[in-house]
Short mmCIF file of C-alpha atoms in Angstrom, two decimals:
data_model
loop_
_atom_site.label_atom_id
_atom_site.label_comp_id
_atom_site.label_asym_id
_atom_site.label_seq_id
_atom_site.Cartn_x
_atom_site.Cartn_y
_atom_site.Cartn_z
CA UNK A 1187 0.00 0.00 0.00
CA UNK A 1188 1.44 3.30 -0.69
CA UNK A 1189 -0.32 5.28 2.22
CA UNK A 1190 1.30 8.88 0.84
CA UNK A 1191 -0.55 8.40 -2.52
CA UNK A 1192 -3.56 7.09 -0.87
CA UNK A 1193 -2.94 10.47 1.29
CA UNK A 1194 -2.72 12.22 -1.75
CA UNK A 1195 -5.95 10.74 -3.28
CA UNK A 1196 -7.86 11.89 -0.10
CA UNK A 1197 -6.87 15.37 0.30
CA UNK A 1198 -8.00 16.27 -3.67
CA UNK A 1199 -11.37 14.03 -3.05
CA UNK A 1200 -11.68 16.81 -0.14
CA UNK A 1201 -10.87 19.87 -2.30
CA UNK A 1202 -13.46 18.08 -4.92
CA UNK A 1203 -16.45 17.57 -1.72
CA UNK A 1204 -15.75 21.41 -0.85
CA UNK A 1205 -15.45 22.66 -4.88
CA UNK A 1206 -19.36 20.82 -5.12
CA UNK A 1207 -20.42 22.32 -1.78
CA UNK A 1208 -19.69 25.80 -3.08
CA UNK A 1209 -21.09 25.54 -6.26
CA UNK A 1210 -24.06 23.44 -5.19
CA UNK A 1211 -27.88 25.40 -4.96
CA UNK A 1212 -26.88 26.25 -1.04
CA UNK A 1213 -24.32 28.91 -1.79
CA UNK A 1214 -23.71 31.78 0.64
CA UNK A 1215 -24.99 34.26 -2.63
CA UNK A 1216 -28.51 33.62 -0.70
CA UNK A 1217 -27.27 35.71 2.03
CA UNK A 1218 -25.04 39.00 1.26
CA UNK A 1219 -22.15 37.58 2.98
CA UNK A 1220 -18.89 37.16 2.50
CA UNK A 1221 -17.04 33.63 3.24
CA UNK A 1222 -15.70 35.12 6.51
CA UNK A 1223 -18.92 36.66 7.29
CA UNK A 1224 -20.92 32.93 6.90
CA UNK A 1225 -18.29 31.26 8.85
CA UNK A 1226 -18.33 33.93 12.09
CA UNK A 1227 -22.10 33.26 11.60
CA UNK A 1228 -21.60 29.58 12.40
CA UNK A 1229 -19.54 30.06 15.07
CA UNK A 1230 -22.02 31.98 16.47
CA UNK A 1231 -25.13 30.20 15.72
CA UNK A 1232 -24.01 27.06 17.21
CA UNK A 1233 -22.51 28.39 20.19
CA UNK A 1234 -24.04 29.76 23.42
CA UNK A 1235 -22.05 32.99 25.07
CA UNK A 1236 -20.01 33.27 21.89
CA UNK A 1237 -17.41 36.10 22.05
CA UNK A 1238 -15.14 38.07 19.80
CA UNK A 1239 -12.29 35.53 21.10
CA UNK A 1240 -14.27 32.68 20.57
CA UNK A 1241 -14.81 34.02 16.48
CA UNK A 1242 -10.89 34.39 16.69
CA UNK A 1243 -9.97 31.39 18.32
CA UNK A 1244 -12.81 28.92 15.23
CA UNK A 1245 -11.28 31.43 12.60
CA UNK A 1246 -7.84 31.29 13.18
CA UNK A 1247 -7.67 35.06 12.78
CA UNK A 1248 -6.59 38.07 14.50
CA UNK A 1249 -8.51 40.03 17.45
CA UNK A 1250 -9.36 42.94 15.35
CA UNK A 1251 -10.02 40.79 11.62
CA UNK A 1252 -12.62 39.08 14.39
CA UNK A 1253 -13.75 42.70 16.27
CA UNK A 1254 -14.00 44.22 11.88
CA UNK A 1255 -16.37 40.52 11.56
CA UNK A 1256 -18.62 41.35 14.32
CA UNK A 1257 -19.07 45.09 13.42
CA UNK A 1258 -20.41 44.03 9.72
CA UNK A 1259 -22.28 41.69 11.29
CA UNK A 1260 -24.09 43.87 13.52
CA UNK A 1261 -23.94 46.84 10.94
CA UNK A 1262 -25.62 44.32 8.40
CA UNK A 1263 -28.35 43.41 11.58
CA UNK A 1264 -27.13 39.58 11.81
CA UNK A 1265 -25.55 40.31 15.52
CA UNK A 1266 -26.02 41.55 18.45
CA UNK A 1267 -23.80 42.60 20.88
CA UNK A 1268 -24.73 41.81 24.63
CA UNK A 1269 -22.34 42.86 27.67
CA UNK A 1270 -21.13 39.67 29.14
CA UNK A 1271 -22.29 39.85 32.78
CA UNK A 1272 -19.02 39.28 34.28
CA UNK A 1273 -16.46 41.08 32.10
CA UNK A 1274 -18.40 44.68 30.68
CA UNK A 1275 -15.32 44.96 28.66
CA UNK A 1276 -16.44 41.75 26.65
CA UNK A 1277 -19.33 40.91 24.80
CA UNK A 1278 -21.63 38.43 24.08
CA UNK A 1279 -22.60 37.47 20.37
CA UNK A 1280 -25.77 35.91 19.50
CA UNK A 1281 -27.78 36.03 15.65
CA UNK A 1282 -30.71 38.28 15.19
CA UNK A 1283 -33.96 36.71 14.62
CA UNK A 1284 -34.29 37.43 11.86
CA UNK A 1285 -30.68 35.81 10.81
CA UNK A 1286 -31.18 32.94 13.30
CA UNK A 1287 -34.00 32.09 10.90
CA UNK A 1288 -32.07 32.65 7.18
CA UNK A 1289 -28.85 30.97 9.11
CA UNK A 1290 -31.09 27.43 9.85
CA UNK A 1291 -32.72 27.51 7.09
CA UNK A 1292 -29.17 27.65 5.08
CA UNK A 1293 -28.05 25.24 7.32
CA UNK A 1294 -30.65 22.86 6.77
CA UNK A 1295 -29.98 23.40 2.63
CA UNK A 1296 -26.02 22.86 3.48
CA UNK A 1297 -26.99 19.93 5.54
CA UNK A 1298 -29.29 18.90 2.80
CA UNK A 1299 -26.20 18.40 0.18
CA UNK A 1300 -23.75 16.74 2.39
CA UNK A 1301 -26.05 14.22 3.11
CA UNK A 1302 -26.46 13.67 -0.72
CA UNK A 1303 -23.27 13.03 -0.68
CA UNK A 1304 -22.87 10.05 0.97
CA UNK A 1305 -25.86 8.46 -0.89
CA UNK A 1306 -23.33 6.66 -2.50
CA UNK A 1307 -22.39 4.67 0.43
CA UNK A 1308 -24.21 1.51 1.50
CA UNK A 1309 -25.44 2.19 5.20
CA UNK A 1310 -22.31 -0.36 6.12
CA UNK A 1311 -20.31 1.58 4.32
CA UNK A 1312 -21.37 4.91 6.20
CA UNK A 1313 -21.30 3.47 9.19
CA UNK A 1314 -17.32 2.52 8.36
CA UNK A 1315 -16.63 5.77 6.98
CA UNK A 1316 -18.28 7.31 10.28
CA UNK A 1317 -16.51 5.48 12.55
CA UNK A 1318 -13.46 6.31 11.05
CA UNK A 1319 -14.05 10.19 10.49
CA UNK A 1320 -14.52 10.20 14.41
CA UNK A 1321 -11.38 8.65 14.91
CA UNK A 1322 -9.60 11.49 12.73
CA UNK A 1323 -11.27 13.83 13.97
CA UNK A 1324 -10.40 12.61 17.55
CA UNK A 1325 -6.72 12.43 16.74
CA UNK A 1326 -6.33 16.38 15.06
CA UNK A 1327 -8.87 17.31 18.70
CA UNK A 1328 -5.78 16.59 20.71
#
């Protein structure tokens, strides 16, 4: 077996999943975003007492690229900014209404055409492929 080619092999059928994703009918051109702007969004939509740091930390971005994020975002009326009860100097992020709605309903699209995706996998085959996901993903978590 020649595990860097197999390596190889994986990493473009990655680049390939996320080339469909983007051009698939659940594009972020629904939403004026940009692809920073979507991704803060996530952050914040899934989370619960999300901060500025917390956007920084997901993103992998500087304190003020994550502070310029959350001003378009509440400029654009997807954020709001709540003091955090036990720092006033921080705040708390959380969607609109308005956006919480758009943002699940975009999720549900996304989550829509990933499932598609694995279609092609008996449910066996899934269930492998699952299992084994999990076990990468475990490994980078450390």
């Amino acid at each position: 077996m020649n595990r860097s080619k197999n390596v190889e092999e994986i990493v473009e059928g990655f680049k390939l999943m996320r080339q469909h994703l983007r051009g698939s009918s659940c594009s972020v051109s629904e939403l004026p975003l940009t692809h920073s702007q979507w991704l803060a969004l996530m952050v914040i939509g899934r989370g619960h007492l999300v901060t500025i740091g917390d956007v920084k930390k997901a993103l992998g971005i500087s304190s003020s690229a994550a502070t310029q994020l959350a001003n378009n975002l509440e400029e654009k009326g997807h954020v709001i900014r709540t003091p955090l009860s036990t720092d006033a100097r921080a705040s708390v992020l959380v969607l609109s209404s308005d956006s919480k709605k758009k943002f699940e309903h975009m999720r549900t699209k996304k989550l829509k055409e990933f499932t598609k995706l694995f279609d092609v996998f008996t449910d066996d085959e899934f269930s492998t492929y699952v299992q084994l996901q999990a076990k990468l993903t475990k490994s980078i978590s450390k």
